[in-house]
PDB file of C-alpha atoms in Angstrom:
ATOM      1  CA  MET X1390      14.220 -28.077  33.556  1.00 92.00           C
ATOM      2  CA  ALA X1391      13.697 -25.900  35.523  1.00 97.00           C
ATOM      3  CA  GLN X1392      11.281 -22.640  34.686  1.00 97.00           C
ATOM      4  CA  LEU X1393      13.688 -19.129  35.646  1.00 98.00           C
ATOM      5  CA  THR X1394      12.762 -15.705  35.855  1.00 98.00           C
ATOM      6  CA  VAL X1395      15.338 -13.362  35.080  1.00 98.00           C
ATOM      7  CA  VAL X1396      15.314  -9.870  36.772  1.00 98.00           C
ATOM      8  CA  LYS X1397      17.224  -7.484  34.061  1.00 98.00           C
ATOM      9  CA  ARG X1398      18.811  -4.262  35.256  1.00 97.00           C
ATOM     10  CA  ASP X1399      15.486  -2.056  33.718  1.00 97.00           C
ATOM     11  CA  GLY X1400      13.626  -3.788  35.973  1.00 97.00           C
ATOM     12  CA  THR X1401      11.463  -5.762  33.237  1.00 98.00           C
ATOM     13  CA  THR X1402      10.850  -9.550  33.598  1.00 98.00           C
ATOM     14  CA  GLU X1403      12.190 -12.956  31.435  1.00 97.00           C
ATOM     15  CA  GLN X1404      10.729 -16.351  32.064  1.00 98.00           C
ATOM     16  CA  PHE X1405      12.082 -19.272  30.355  1.00 98.00           C
ATOM     17  CA  ASP X1406      13.065 -22.914  30.919  1.00 97.00           C
ATOM     18  CA  ALA X1407      16.414 -24.095  31.321  1.00 97.00           C
ATOM     19  CA  GLN X1408      18.286 -27.000  31.107  1.00 96.00           C
ATOM     20  CA  ASN X1409      19.175 -29.184  34.155  1.00 95.00           C
ATOM     21  CA  GLY X1410      22.734 -29.347  34.256  1.00 92.00           C
ATOM     22  CA  TYR X1411      23.266 -26.415  32.893  1.00 96.00           C
ATOM     23  CA  THR X1412      24.289 -23.594  34.984  1.00 97.00           C
ATOM     24  CA  VAL X1413      22.024 -19.949  35.238  1.00 98.00           C
ATOM     25  CA  MET X1414      24.975 -18.403  34.072  1.00 97.00           C
ATOM     26  CA  GLU X1415      24.645 -20.087  30.583  1.00 97.00           C
ATOM     27  CA  ALA X1416      20.887 -20.231  30.729  1.00 97.00           C
ATOM     28  CA  ILE X1417      21.064 -16.532  31.027  1.00 97.00           C
ATOM     29  CA  ARG X1418      23.325 -16.136  27.418  1.00 95.00           C
ATOM     30  CA  ASP X1419      21.459 -18.285  25.968  1.00 95.00           C
ATOM     31  CA  GLN X1420      18.451 -17.136  26.419  1.00 96.00           C
ATOM     32  CA  GLY X1421      20.087 -13.836  24.777  1.00 95.00           C
ATOM     33  CA  ILE X1422      20.021 -11.524  28.089  1.00 96.00           C
ATOM     34  CA  ASP X1423      23.180  -9.570  27.122  1.00 92.00           C
ATOM     35  CA  GLU X1424      23.014  -7.201  30.207  1.00 94.00           C
ATOM     36  CA  LEU X1425      25.223 -10.507  31.838  1.00 93.00           C
ATOM     37  CA  LEU X1426      28.790 -10.210  30.453  1.00 92.00           C
ATOM     38  CA  ALA X1427      30.374 -13.218  31.638  1.00 92.00           C
ATOM     39  CA  ILE X1428      32.983 -12.051  30.324  1.00 92.00           C
ATOM     40  CA  CYS X1429      35.659 -15.379  32.023  1.00 92.00           C
ATOM     41  CA  GLY X1430      32.857 -18.282  30.252  1.00 91.00           C
ATOM     42  CA  GLY X1431      32.276 -19.582  33.138  1.00 91.00           C
ATOM     43  CA  CYS X1432      35.640 -20.145  35.292  1.00 92.00           C
ATOM     44  CA  CYS X1433      34.818 -18.349  38.440  1.00 93.00           C
ATOM     45  CA  SER X1434      37.334 -15.723  37.898  1.00 93.00           C
ATOM     46  CA  CYS X1435      35.651 -12.568  36.754  1.00 92.00           C
ATOM     47  CA  ALA X1436      32.492 -11.898  38.987  1.00 94.00           C
ATOM     48  CA  THR X1437      30.605 -10.491  35.318  1.00 95.00           C
ATOM     49  CA  CYS X1438      27.655 -12.524  35.608  1.00 97.00           C
ATOM     50  CA  HIS X1439      27.043 -11.457  39.963  1.00 97.00           C
ATOM     51  CA  VAL X1440      22.966 -12.218  40.460  1.00 98.00           C
ATOM     52  CA  PHE X1441      21.123 -11.799  43.440  1.00 98.00           C
ATOM     53  CA  VAL X1442      18.973 -14.764  44.384  1.00 98.00           C
ATOM     54  CA  ASP X1443      15.248 -14.810  45.513  1.00 97.00           C
ATOM     55  CA  ASP X1444      15.257 -15.059  49.390  1.00 96.00           C
ATOM     56  CA  ALA X1445      13.118 -18.322  48.559  1.00 95.00           C
ATOM     57  CA  PHE X1446      15.586 -19.847  46.693  1.00 96.00           C
ATOM     58  CA  PHE X1447      18.989 -19.368  48.284  1.00 96.00           C
ATOM     59  CA  ALA X1448      19.143 -21.745  50.887  1.00 94.00           C
ATOM     60  CA  LYS X1449      18.146 -24.665  47.952  1.00 94.00           C
ATOM     61  CA  LEU X1450      21.894 -23.754  45.990  1.00 96.00           C
ATOM     62  CA  PRO X1451      24.832 -25.635  46.232  1.00 95.00           C
ATOM     63  CA  PRO X1452      27.739 -24.006  49.216  1.00 96.00           C
ATOM     64  CA  MET X1453      29.792 -21.171  48.305  1.00 96.00           C
ATOM     65  CA  LYS X1454      33.520 -21.431  47.632  1.00 92.00           C
ATOM     66  CA  GLY X1455      36.126 -19.680  48.613  1.00 89.00           C
ATOM     67  CA  ASP X1456      37.134 -18.063  44.852  1.00 95.00           C
ATOM     68  CA  GLU X1457      33.953 -17.321  44.450  1.00 97.00           C
ATOM     69  CA  ASP X1458      32.972 -15.454  47.558  1.00 96.00           C
ATOM     70  CA  ASP X1459      36.592 -13.519  46.881  1.00 96.00           C
ATOM     71  CA  LEU X1460      35.553 -12.545  43.580  1.00 96.00           C
ATOM     72  CA  LEU X1461      31.836 -10.917  44.872  1.00 97.00           C
ATOM     73  CA  ASP X1462      33.575  -9.318  48.043  1.00 96.00           C
ATOM     74  CA  SER X1463      35.115  -7.064  45.101  1.00 93.00           C
ATOM     75  CA  SER X1464      31.892  -6.138  44.209  1.00 94.00           C
ATOM     76  CA  GLU X1465      30.768  -2.874  45.423  1.00 95.00           C
ATOM     77  CA  HIS X1466      27.182  -4.289  44.766  1.00 97.00           C
ATOM     78  CA  ARG X1467      27.712  -7.478  47.044  1.00 98.00           C
ATOM     79  CA  ALA X1468      24.564  -8.249  49.057  1.00 98.00           C
ATOM     80  CA  PRO X1469      22.986 -11.368  51.219  1.00 97.00           C
ATOM     81  CA  THR X1470      21.887 -13.211  48.518  1.00 98.00           C
ATOM     82  CA  SER X1471      24.583 -12.582  45.850  1.00 98.00           C
ATOM     83  CA  ARG X1472      25.812 -15.627  44.380  1.00 98.00           C
ATOM     84  CA  LEU X1473      27.936 -16.067  40.507  1.00 98.00           C
ATOM     85  CA  SER X1474      25.421 -17.350  38.190  1.00 98.00           C
ATOM     86  CA  CYS X1475      28.204 -19.786  36.971  1.00 97.00           C
ATOM     87  CA  GLN X1476      28.413 -21.241  39.971  1.00 97.00           C
ATOM     88  CA  ILE X1477      24.394 -21.821  39.869  1.00 97.00           C
ATOM     89  CA  PRO X1478      23.742 -25.444  38.591  1.00 97.00           C
ATOM     90  CA  ILE X1479      20.198 -26.132  36.975  1.00 97.00           C
ATOM     91  CA  SER X1480      18.606 -28.716  38.650  1.00 96.00           C
ATOM     92  CA  PRO X1481      14.297 -29.031  39.445  1.00 95.00           C
ATOM     93  CA  GLU X1482      14.290 -27.622  42.940  1.00 94.00           C
ATOM     94  CA  LEU X1483      15.433 -24.767  41.797  1.00 96.00           C
ATOM     95  CA  GLU X1484      12.318 -24.236  39.529  1.00 97.00           C
ATOM     96  CA  GLY X1485       9.933 -20.789  39.729  1.00 98.00           C
ATOM     97  CA  MET X1486      13.404 -18.960  40.730  1.00 98.00           C
ATOM     98  CA  VAL X1487      13.675 -15.063  40.716  1.00 98.00           C
ATOM     99  CA  ILE X1488      17.124 -14.146  39.665  1.00 98.00           C
ATOM    100  CA  THR X1489      18.393 -10.350  39.513  1.00 98.00           C
ATOM    101  CA  ILE X1490      21.258  -8.915  37.427  1.00 98.00           C
ATOM    102  CA  ALA X1491      23.492  -7.212  40.092  1.00 98.00           C
ATOM    103  CA  PRO X1492      24.387  -3.386  38.817  1.00 97.00           C
ATOM    104  CA  GLU X1493      27.374  -3.326  36.288  1.00 93.00           C
ATOM    105  CA  ASP X1494      30.456  -3.172  38.878  1.00 88.00           C
TER     106      ASP X1494
END
């Protein structure tokens, strides 16, 4: 497990334990944070699970694949630490990671 902190769009935070093997998107959804829409259910086809990853953890993530990069290009809110949360697997190395939910496009 890894403890994650999610910063919601209104600036409030929620901290919780996320199970290894899940994705960040699944962990946020299961926590009941509804503003992360994840319309496609995690198959990397919509970009409604766009998040900003804390700088300290960004390099620990698996490399971005082409589909994810293309979908993020469609967002007017893309930043250097943007990722799709459906493409980030939970692992012990992510203990303490802070994720900020991106503004809705």
